[in-house]
PDB file of C-alpha atoms and ligand atoms in Angstrom:
ATOM      1  CA  MET A 113       8.536  -6.393 -18.057  1.00 95.00           C
ATOM      2  CA  LEU A 114       9.319  -5.391 -14.463  1.00 97.00           C
ATOM      3  CA  THR A 115      11.906  -7.266 -12.433  1.00 98.00           C
ATOM      4  CA  VAL A 116      12.871  -6.367  -8.882  1.00 98.00           C
ATOM      5  CA  LYS A 117      15.916  -8.099  -7.427  1.00 98.00           C
ATOM      6  CA  GLY A 118      17.106  -8.133  -3.829  1.00 98.00           C
ATOM      7  CA  LEU A 119      15.566  -4.790  -2.944  1.00 98.00           C
ATOM      8  CA  ASP A 120      16.459  -3.217   0.405  1.00 98.00           C
ATOM      9  CA  VAL A 121      14.752   0.058   1.321  1.00 98.00           C
ATOM     10  CA  ALA A 122      15.070   2.054   4.529  1.00 97.00           C
ATOM     11  CA  TYR A 123      13.700   5.211   6.110  1.00 97.00           C
ATOM     12  CA  GLY A 124      16.836   6.554   7.741  1.00 94.00           C
ATOM     13  CA  ARG A 125      18.037   3.817  10.037  1.00 93.00           C
ATOM     14  CA  ALA A 126      14.787   1.883   9.900  1.00 96.00           C
ATOM     15  CA  GLN A 127      15.034  -0.740   7.181  1.00 97.00           C
ATOM     16  CA  VAL A 128      11.608  -1.642   5.852  1.00 98.00           C
ATOM     17  CA  LEU A 129      12.233  -3.908   2.837  1.00 98.00           C
ATOM     18  CA  PHE A 130      14.637  -6.846   2.934  1.00 98.00           C
ATOM     19  CA  GLY A 131      15.790  -8.477  -0.300  1.00 98.00           C
ATOM     20  CA  VAL A 132      12.487  -8.210  -2.116  1.00 98.00           C
ATOM     21  CA  ASP A 133      12.285 -10.098  -5.420  1.00 98.00           C
ATOM     22  CA  LEU A 134       9.398  -9.602  -7.809  1.00 97.00           C
ATOM     23  CA  ALA A 135       8.669 -10.345 -11.451  1.00 96.00           C
ATOM     24  CA  ALA A 136       5.767  -8.817 -13.343  1.00 96.00           C
ATOM     25  CA  PRO A 137       5.572 -10.099 -16.937  1.00 95.00           C
ATOM     26  CA  ALA A 138       4.120  -8.021 -19.795  1.00 95.00           C
ATOM     27  CA  GLY A 139       0.332  -8.057 -19.769  1.00 95.00           C
ATOM     28  CA  ALA A 140       0.072  -9.733 -16.369  1.00 97.00           C
ATOM     29  CA  LEU A 141      -1.777  -8.470 -13.327  1.00 97.00           C
ATOM     30  CA  VAL A 142       0.290  -9.093 -10.212  1.00 97.00           C
ATOM     31  CA  CYS A 143      -1.224  -8.498  -6.797  1.00 97.00           C
ATOM     32  CA  VAL A 144       0.984  -7.345  -3.919  1.00 97.00           C
ATOM     33  CA  MET A 145      -0.642  -8.350  -0.659  1.00 96.00           C
ATOM     34  CA  GLY A 146       0.024  -8.329   3.043  1.00 95.00           C
ATOM     35  CA  ARG A 147      -1.141  -6.775   6.280  1.00 94.00           C
ATOM     36  CA  ASN A 148      -0.879  -3.082   7.112  1.00 94.00           C
ATOM     37  CA  GLY A 149       2.658  -1.837   7.596  1.00 96.00           C
ATOM     38  CA  VAL A 150       4.478  -4.729   5.889  1.00 97.00           C
ATOM     39  CA  GLY A 151       6.006  -2.484   3.215  1.00 98.00           C
ATOM     40  CA  LYS A 152       3.655  -2.586   0.192  1.00 98.00           C
ATOM     41  CA  THR A 153       3.571   1.185  -0.326  1.00 98.00           C
ATOM     42  CA  THR A 154       7.323   1.413   0.283  1.00 98.00           C
ATOM     43  CA  LEU A 155       7.861  -1.149  -2.485  1.00 98.00           C
ATOM     44  CA  LEU A 156       5.783   0.829  -4.990  1.00 98.00           C
ATOM     45  CA  LYS A 157       7.539   4.071  -4.026  1.00 98.00           C
ATOM     46  CA  ALA A 158      10.906   2.435  -4.596  1.00 98.00           C
ATOM     47  CA  ILE A 159       9.799   1.091  -7.998  1.00 98.00           C
ATOM     48  CA  THR A 160       8.625   4.556  -9.074  1.00 97.00           C
ATOM     49  CA  GLY A 161      11.690   6.307  -7.673  1.00 97.00           C
ATOM     50  CA  VAL A 162       9.874   8.277  -4.986  1.00 96.00           C
ATOM     51  CA  LEU A 163      12.165   6.515  -2.479  1.00 97.00           C
ATOM     52  CA  PRO A 164      15.827   5.600  -3.036  1.00 96.00           C
ATOM     53  CA  VAL A 165      16.914   2.015  -2.605  1.00 97.00           C
ATOM     54  CA  ARG A 166      19.710   0.915  -0.327  1.00 97.00           C
ATOM     55  CA  ALA A 167      20.517  -2.222  -2.283  1.00 98.00           C
ATOM     56  CA  GLY A 168      19.112  -4.220  -5.157  1.00 98.00           C
ATOM     57  CA  GLN A 169      18.046  -3.595  -8.706  1.00 98.00           C
ATOM     58  CA  ILE A 170      14.922  -2.573 -10.604  1.00 98.00           C
ATOM     59  CA  LEU A 171      14.720  -3.527 -14.281  1.00 98.00           C
ATOM     60  CA  PHE A 172      12.002  -2.264 -16.614  1.00 98.00           C
ATOM     61  CA  ASN A 173      11.914  -3.863 -20.068  1.00 95.00           C
ATOM     62  CA  GLY A 174      15.490  -4.940 -19.563  1.00 94.00           C
ATOM     63  CA  GLN A 175      16.726  -1.463 -18.639  1.00 97.00           C
ATOM     64  CA  ASP A 176      18.193  -0.796 -15.212  1.00 98.00           C
ATOM     65  CA  ILE A 177      16.035   2.039 -13.814  1.00 98.00           C
ATOM     66  CA  THR A 178      17.244   1.773 -10.211  1.00 98.00           C
ATOM     67  CA  LYS A 179      18.927   5.177 -10.282  1.00 96.00           C
ATOM     68  CA  LEU A 180      16.552   7.041 -12.591  1.00 97.00           C
ATOM     69  CA  LYS A 181      14.409   9.921 -11.386  1.00 96.00           C
ATOM     70  CA  THR A 182      10.653   9.459 -11.127  1.00 93.00           C
ATOM     71  CA  HIS A 183       9.828  11.544 -14.227  1.00 90.00           C
ATOM     72  CA  GLN A 184      12.296   9.477 -16.269  1.00 93.00           C
ATOM     73  CA  ARG A 185      10.572   6.285 -15.137  1.00 95.00           C
ATOM     74  CA  VAL A 186       7.197   7.780 -16.067  1.00 92.00           C
ATOM     75  CA  ARG A 187       8.561   8.591 -19.502  1.00 89.00           C
ATOM     76  CA  LEU A 188       9.677   4.984 -19.913  1.00 93.00           C
ATOM     77  CA  GLY A 189       6.107   3.864 -19.278  1.00 93.00           C
ATOM     78  CA  LEU A 190       5.532   3.465 -15.555  1.00 95.00           C
ATOM     79  CA  GLY A 191       2.212   4.904 -14.391  1.00 94.00           C
ATOM     80  CA  TYR A 192       1.693   5.311 -10.641  1.00 95.00           C
ATOM     81  CA  VAL A 193      -1.463   5.874  -8.606  1.00 96.00           C
ATOM     82  CA  PRO A 194      -0.367   6.469  -5.012  1.00 95.00           C
ATOM     83  CA  GLN A 195      -2.294   5.265  -1.983  1.00 95.00           C
ATOM     84  CA  GLY A 196      -4.905   7.857  -1.011  1.00 90.00           C
ATOM     85  CA  HIS A 197      -4.920   9.030  -4.665  1.00 80.00           C
ATOM     86  CA  GLU A 198      -3.420  12.533  -4.093  1.00 86.00           C
ATOM     87  CA  THR A 199      -5.403  14.548  -6.636  1.00 93.00           C
ATOM     88  CA  PHE A 200      -5.181  18.360  -6.576  1.00 95.00           C
ATOM     89  CA  PRO A 201      -8.284  19.319  -4.571  1.00 95.00           C
ATOM     90  CA  GLN A 202      -8.389  22.971  -5.708  1.00 97.00           C
ATOM     91  CA  LEU A 203      -8.234  22.090  -9.392  1.00 97.00           C
ATOM     92  CA  THR A 204     -11.158  20.829 -11.438  1.00 97.00           C
ATOM     93  CA  VAL A 205     -11.248  17.286 -12.762  1.00 96.00           C
ATOM     94  CA  TRP A 206     -10.351  18.621 -16.212  1.00 94.00           C
ATOM     95  CA  GLU A 207      -7.439  20.659 -14.831  1.00 95.00           C
ATOM     96  CA  ASN A 208      -6.146  17.652 -12.901  1.00 95.00           C
ATOM     97  CA  LEU A 209      -5.999  15.736 -16.179  1.00 93.00           C
ATOM     98  CA  GLN A 210      -4.318  18.648 -17.985  1.00 91.00           C
ATOM     99  CA  VAL A 211      -1.596  18.835 -15.334  1.00 90.00           C
ATOM    100  CA  ALA A 212      -0.764  15.224 -16.128  1.00 87.00           C
ATOM    101  CA  VAL A 213      -0.760  15.948 -19.864  1.00 85.00           C
ATOM    102  CA  GLU A 214       1.641  18.881 -19.368  1.00 83.00           C
ATOM    103  CA  ALA A 215       3.853  16.965 -16.956  1.00 78.00           C
ATOM    104  CA  ALA A 216       4.227  14.309 -19.649  1.00 73.00           C
ATOM    105  CA  GLY A 217       5.800  16.960 -21.863  1.00 70.00           C
ATOM    106  CA  GLY A 218       3.668  16.330 -24.915  1.00 62.00           C
ATOM    107  CA  ALA A 219       3.755  12.560 -24.599  1.00 58.00           C
ATOM    108  CA  ALA A 220       0.062  12.618 -23.764  1.00 59.00           C
ATOM    109  CA  ASP A 221      -2.550  13.504 -26.315  1.00 70.00           C
ATOM    110  CA  ARG A 222      -6.228  14.355 -26.339  1.00 75.00           C
ATOM    111  CA  GLY A 223      -7.074  10.813 -27.412  1.00 85.00           C
ATOM    112  CA  ALA A 224      -5.459   9.427 -24.298  1.00 86.00           C
ATOM    113  CA  VAL A 225      -7.562  11.742 -22.107  1.00 88.00           C
ATOM    114  CA  ASP A 226     -10.744  10.631 -23.890  1.00 89.00           C
ATOM    115  CA  GLU A 227      -9.813   6.972 -23.484  1.00 89.00           C
ATOM    116  CA  ALA A 228      -9.086   7.472 -19.797  1.00 90.00           C
ATOM    117  CA  LEU A 229     -12.471   9.175 -19.356  1.00 91.00           C
ATOM    118  CA  ASP A 230     -14.221   6.378 -21.253  1.00 91.00           C
ATOM    119  CA  LEU A 231     -13.131   3.998 -18.553  1.00 93.00           C
ATOM    120  CA  PHE A 232     -15.113   5.808 -15.852  1.00 93.00           C
ATOM    121  CA  PRO A 233     -18.633   6.740 -16.984  1.00 89.00           C
ATOM    122  CA  ALA A 234     -19.148   9.071 -13.992  1.00 90.00           C
ATOM    123  CA  LEU A 235     -16.182  11.342 -14.718  1.00 93.00           C
ATOM    124  CA  PRO A 236     -17.168  13.184 -17.925  1.00 94.00           C
ATOM    125  CA  ALA A 237     -20.104  14.856 -16.139  1.00 95.00           C
ATOM    126  CA  LEU A 238     -17.753  16.058 -13.395  1.00 96.00           C
ATOM    127  CA  LEU A 239     -15.063  17.699 -15.519  1.00 96.00           C
ATOM    128  CA  ARG A 240     -15.735  21.219 -14.202  1.00 97.00           C
ATOM    129  CA  ARG A 241     -16.029  20.187 -10.578  1.00 97.00           C
ATOM    130  CA  ARG A 242     -13.149  20.724  -8.175  1.00 97.00           C
ATOM    131  CA  ALA A 243     -11.545  17.420  -7.274  1.00 96.00           C
ATOM    132  CA  GLY A 244     -11.845  18.259  -3.564  1.00 96.00           C
ATOM    133  CA  PHE A 245     -15.637  18.108  -3.875  1.00 95.00           C
ATOM    134  CA  LEU A 246     -15.684  14.618  -5.361  1.00 95.00           C
ATOM    135  CA  SER A 247     -16.323  11.491  -3.306  1.00 93.00           C
ATOM    136  CA  GLY A 248     -13.314   9.386  -2.367  1.00 92.00           C
ATOM    137  CA  GLY A 249     -14.246   6.863  -5.029  1.00 93.00           C
ATOM    138  CA  GLN A 250     -14.563   9.522  -7.731  1.00 94.00           C
ATOM    139  CA  GLN A 251     -11.179  10.954  -6.744  1.00 95.00           C
ATOM    140  CA  GLN A 252      -9.680   7.486  -7.020  1.00 95.00           C
ATOM    141  CA  GLN A 253     -11.149   7.165 -10.513  1.00 95.00           C
ATOM    142  CA  LEU A 254      -9.692  10.544 -11.412  1.00 96.00           C
ATOM    143  CA  ALA A 255      -6.292   9.498 -10.078  1.00 96.00           C
ATOM    144  CA  ILE A 256      -6.338   6.363 -12.245  1.00 96.00           C
ATOM    145  CA  ALA A 257      -7.479   8.357 -15.285  1.00 95.00           C
ATOM    146  CA  ARG A 258      -4.677  10.837 -14.638  1.00 94.00           C
ATOM    147  CA  ALA A 259      -2.069   8.094 -14.610  1.00 94.00           C
ATOM    148  CA  LEU A 260      -3.427   6.784 -17.926  1.00 94.00           C
ATOM    149  CA  VAL A 261      -3.074   9.991 -19.955  1.00 91.00           C
ATOM    150  CA  THR A 262       0.665   9.328 -20.362  1.00 87.00           C
ATOM    151  CA  ARG A 263      -0.201   5.946 -21.916  1.00 90.00           C
ATOM    152  CA  PRO A 264       1.835   3.862 -19.474  1.00 93.00           C
ATOM    153  CA  LYS A 265       3.022   0.366 -20.356  1.00 95.00           C
ATOM    154  CA  MET A 266       2.608  -0.664 -16.756  1.00 97.00           C
ATOM    155  CA  LEU A 267       0.299   0.710 -14.085  1.00 97.00           C
ATOM    156  CA  LEU A 268       1.095   0.627 -10.362  1.00 97.00           C
ATOM    157  CA  LEU A 269      -2.023   0.918  -8.201  1.00 97.00           C
ATOM    158  CA  ASP A 270      -1.729   1.274  -4.433  1.00 97.00           C
ATOM    159  CA  GLU A 271      -4.928   0.117  -2.701  1.00 96.00           C
ATOM    160  CA  PRO A 272      -7.381   1.737  -5.111  1.00 95.00           C
ATOM    161  CA  THR A 273     -10.367   0.293  -3.238  1.00 93.00           C
ATOM    162  CA  GLU A 274      -9.315   1.338   0.269  1.00 93.00           C
ATOM    163  CA  GLY A 275     -12.039   3.187   2.158  1.00 90.00           C
ATOM    164  CA  ILE A 276     -14.294   3.395  -0.871  1.00 91.00           C
ATOM    165  CA  GLN A 277     -18.008   2.616  -1.017  1.00 89.00           C
ATOM    166  CA  PRO A 278     -18.886  -0.805  -2.504  1.00 89.00           C
ATOM    167  CA  SER A 279     -20.672   0.445  -5.639  1.00 88.00           C
ATOM    168  CA  ILE A 280     -17.595   2.422  -6.694  1.00 90.00           C
ATOM    169  CA  ILE A 281     -15.262  -0.439  -5.763  1.00 91.00           C
ATOM    170  CA  LEU A 282     -17.128  -2.421  -8.400  1.00 91.00           C
ATOM    171  CA  GLU A 283     -16.601   0.322 -11.011  1.00 92.00           C
ATOM    172  CA  ILE A 284     -12.902   0.481 -10.172  1.00 93.00           C
ATOM    173  CA  GLU A 285     -12.597  -3.293 -10.336  1.00 94.00           C
ATOM    174  CA  GLU A 286     -14.271  -3.297 -13.766  1.00 94.00           C
ATOM    175  CA  ALA A 287     -11.941  -0.565 -14.978  1.00 95.00           C
ATOM    176  CA  VAL A 288      -8.859  -2.454 -13.793  1.00 96.00           C
ATOM    177  CA  GLU A 289     -10.193  -5.606 -15.428  1.00 95.00           C
ATOM    178  CA  ARG A 290     -10.735  -3.782 -18.735  1.00 95.00           C
ATOM    179  CA  LEU A 291      -7.246  -2.263 -18.635  1.00 95.00           C
ATOM    180  CA  HIS A 292      -5.826  -5.697 -18.036  1.00 95.00           C
ATOM    181  CA  THR A 293      -7.837  -7.863 -20.422  1.00 93.00           C
ATOM    182  CA  GLN A 294      -8.758  -5.408 -23.194  1.00 89.00           C
ATOM    183  CA  ALA A 295      -5.884  -2.936 -23.204  1.00 88.00           C
ATOM    184  CA  GLY A 296      -3.355  -5.608 -22.207  1.00 91.00           C
ATOM    185  CA  LEU A 297      -1.735  -3.294 -19.695  1.00 96.00           C
ATOM    186  CA  ALA A 298       0.660  -4.800 -17.171  1.00 97.00           C
ATOM    187  CA  ILE A 299      -0.612  -3.995 -13.679  1.00 98.00           C
ATOM    188  CA  LEU A 300       0.950  -4.161 -10.240  1.00 98.00           C
ATOM    189  CA  LEU A 301      -1.929  -3.901  -7.801  1.00 97.00           C
ATOM    190  CA  VAL A 302      -1.637  -3.517  -4.048  1.00 97.00           C
ATOM    191  CA  GLU A 303      -4.859  -4.952  -2.690  1.00 93.00           C
ATOM    192  CA  GLN A 304      -6.003  -6.085   0.731  1.00 85.00           C
ATOM    193  CA  TYR A 305      -9.250  -7.766  -0.337  1.00 86.00           C
ATOM    194  CA  LEU A 306      -8.572 -11.412  -1.065  1.00 88.00           C
ATOM    195  CA  ASP A 307     -11.782 -11.931  -3.032  1.00 89.00           C
ATOM    196  CA  LEU A 308     -10.925  -9.065  -5.355  1.00 90.00           C
ATOM    197  CA  ALA A 309      -7.394 -10.401  -5.819  1.00 90.00           C
ATOM    198  CA  LEU A 310      -8.864 -13.835  -6.595  1.00 89.00           C
ATOM    199  CA  ARG A 311     -10.991 -12.328  -9.352  1.00 92.00           C
ATOM    200  CA  LEU A 312      -8.283 -10.161 -10.942  1.00 94.00           C
ATOM    201  CA  ALA A 313      -4.778 -11.469 -10.303  1.00 95.00           C
ATOM    202  CA  ASP A 314      -2.718 -13.697 -12.577  1.00 96.00           C
ATOM    203  CA  ARG A 315      -0.014 -13.872  -9.918  1.00 96.00           C
ATOM    204  CA  PHE A 316       0.502 -12.649  -6.377  1.00 95.00           C
ATOM    205  CA  VAL A 317       3.232 -11.913  -3.856  1.00 96.00           C
ATOM    206  CA  ILE A 318       2.662 -11.614  -0.127  1.00 96.00           C
ATOM    207  CA  LEU A 319       4.888  -9.425   1.992  1.00 97.00           C
ATOM    208  CA  ASP A 320       5.371  -9.872   5.709  1.00 96.00           C
ATOM    209  CA  ALA A 321       7.639  -7.603   7.731  1.00 96.00           C
ATOM    210  CA  GLY A 322       9.327  -6.366   4.570  1.00 98.00           C
ATOM    211  CA  GLU A 323      10.043  -9.758   3.030  1.00 98.00           C
ATOM    212  CA  VAL A 324       8.328 -11.773   0.337  1.00 97.00           C
ATOM    213  CA  VAL A 325       6.929 -14.768   2.209  1.00 96.00           C
ATOM    214  CA  ARG A 326       4.765 -16.271  -0.541  1.00 94.00           C
ATOM    215  CA  SER A 327       4.282 -15.906  -4.261  1.00 94.00           C
ATOM    216  CA  GLY A 328       2.437 -17.900  -6.848  1.00 94.00           C
ATOM    217  CA  ASP A 329      -0.380 -17.963  -9.368  1.00 93.00           C
ATOM    218  CA  ARG A 330      -4.026 -17.210  -8.712  1.00 89.00           C
ATOM    219  CA  GLU A 331      -4.927 -20.784  -7.786  1.00 89.00           C
ATOM    220  CA  GLU A 332      -2.349 -20.830  -4.993  1.00 90.00           C
ATOM    221  CA  LEU A 333      -4.072 -17.815  -3.464  1.00 87.00           C
ATOM    222  CA  ARG A 334      -6.844 -20.181  -2.356  1.00 87.00           C
ATOM    223  CA  ASP A 335      -4.461 -22.014  -0.045  1.00 86.00           C
ATOM    224  CA  SER A 336      -5.406 -21.687   3.622  1.00 83.00           C
ATOM    225  CA  SER A 337      -1.854 -20.746   4.636  1.00 85.00           C
ATOM    226  CA  VAL A 338      -2.266 -17.646   2.464  1.00 86.00           C
ATOM    227  CA  HIS A 339      -5.293 -16.591   4.484  1.00 85.00           C
ATOM    228  CA  GLN A 340      -3.230 -16.719   7.653  1.00 85.00           C
ATOM    229  CA  LEU A 341      -0.649 -14.366   6.174  1.00 87.00           C
ATOM    230  CA  LEU A 342      -3.355 -11.842   5.383  1.00 87.00           C
ATOM    231  CA  SER A 343      -5.587 -12.027   8.456  1.00 83.00           C
ATOM    232  CA  VAL A 344      -5.070  -9.472  11.185  1.00 74.00           C
TER     233      VAL A 344
HETATM  234  N1  ADP B 554       7.989   8.147   5.878  1.00 50.20           N
HETATM  235  C1  ADP B 554       8.272   7.137   6.718  1.00 50.20           C
HETATM  236  N2  ADP B 554       9.217   7.242   7.661  1.00 50.20           N
HETATM  237  C2  ADP B 554       9.518   6.216   8.494  1.00 50.20           C
HETATM  238  N3  ADP B 554       8.879   5.023   8.468  1.00 50.20           N
HETATM  239  C3  ADP B 554       7.909   4.865   7.549  1.00 50.20           C
HETATM  240  C4  ADP B 554       7.554   5.898   6.644  1.00 50.20           C
HETATM  241  N4  ADP B 554       6.552   5.430   5.845  1.00 50.20           N
HETATM  242  C5  ADP B 554       6.309   4.172   6.252  1.00 50.20           C
HETATM  243  N5  ADP B 554       7.108   3.825   7.272  1.00 50.20           N
HETATM  244  C6  ADP B 554       7.141   2.524   7.956  1.00 50.20           C
HETATM  245  O1  ADP B 554       7.503   1.536   7.012  1.00 50.20           O
HETATM  246  C7  ADP B 554       6.757   0.340   7.234  1.00 50.20           C
HETATM  247  C8  ADP B 554       6.053  -0.050   5.959  1.00 50.20           C
HETATM  248  O2  ADP B 554       5.095   0.943   5.616  1.00 50.20           O
HETATM  249  P1  ADP B 554       4.261   0.885   4.287  1.00 50.20           P
HETATM  250  O3  ADP B 554       5.170   0.612   3.162  1.00 50.20           O
HETATM  251  O4  ADP B 554       3.433   2.130   4.235  1.00 50.20           O
HETATM  252  O5  ADP B 554       3.336  -0.393   4.561  1.00 50.20           O
HETATM  253  P2  ADP B 554       1.995  -0.877   3.856  1.00 50.20           P
HETATM  254  O6  ADP B 554       1.799  -0.081   2.618  1.00 50.20           O
HETATM  255  O7  ADP B 554       2.205  -2.331   3.614  1.00 50.20           O
HETATM  256  O8  ADP B 554       0.886  -0.665   4.844  1.00 50.20           O
HETATM  257  C9  ADP B 554       5.836   0.619   8.403  1.00 50.20           C
HETATM  258  O9  ADP B 554       6.423   0.103   9.557  1.00 50.20           O
HETATM  259  C10 ADP B 554       5.767   2.118   8.459  1.00 50.20           C
HETATM  260  O10 ADP B 554       5.558   2.566   9.761  1.00 50.20           O
HETATM  261 MG1   MG B 555       0.239   1.134   1.991  1.00 50.20          MG
END
């Protein structure tokens, strides 16, 4: 479904990704792991078109999307939840969802909003509350729901559990699990917690200093050399 080949990405003169290869098959949950600053967020931004690439290719369902604008990639079925969730704090939960519906240019429908809300039992009661007054975990749930109203074929999640209280981490984990196993959504998940990755991931890649240094299936995540690549 998603294939990344030989991706180089730089901020000005500072190159951050070096020849990154990645394959995320339809329906699979692939975990992108690695210490802080290795380039995980940069990779997701390049896949969604927020950052340009210096070299390499991004294919989505066989189509070369390397040069497409972000909104075109969204229309093709890429949903993106950025790190730190970036909801509109002044808008209510409902309005945040409507912005996504409008941005999709009619591609989203009321049914998709209801389905997204179904995933997070806490959200329906908060629809009239401004997003800025929600807890970090609730905002993360809103950000995921917002990405779902366009009915993506693949969801990119950048550290959805970062800095969030344990009870809500569990709700988010359950939601991701449901999207994966019940809805059959392909998911690219950036996640620092190894135990969570071990529960959810079909496959994983580990980045170190902008390069893929390990990849494999869930069982290989148990290898002790993997732990070394993730420990600080
Ligand atoms: N806007 C930016 N300008 C310059 N360098 C950046 C910028 N954003 C991130 N970086 C650098 O790129 C590297 C990778 O960052 P990032 O992709 O955010 O890592 P991760 O998500 O794995 O923590 C880091 O060295 C970081 O300092
Ligand atoms: Mg990051």
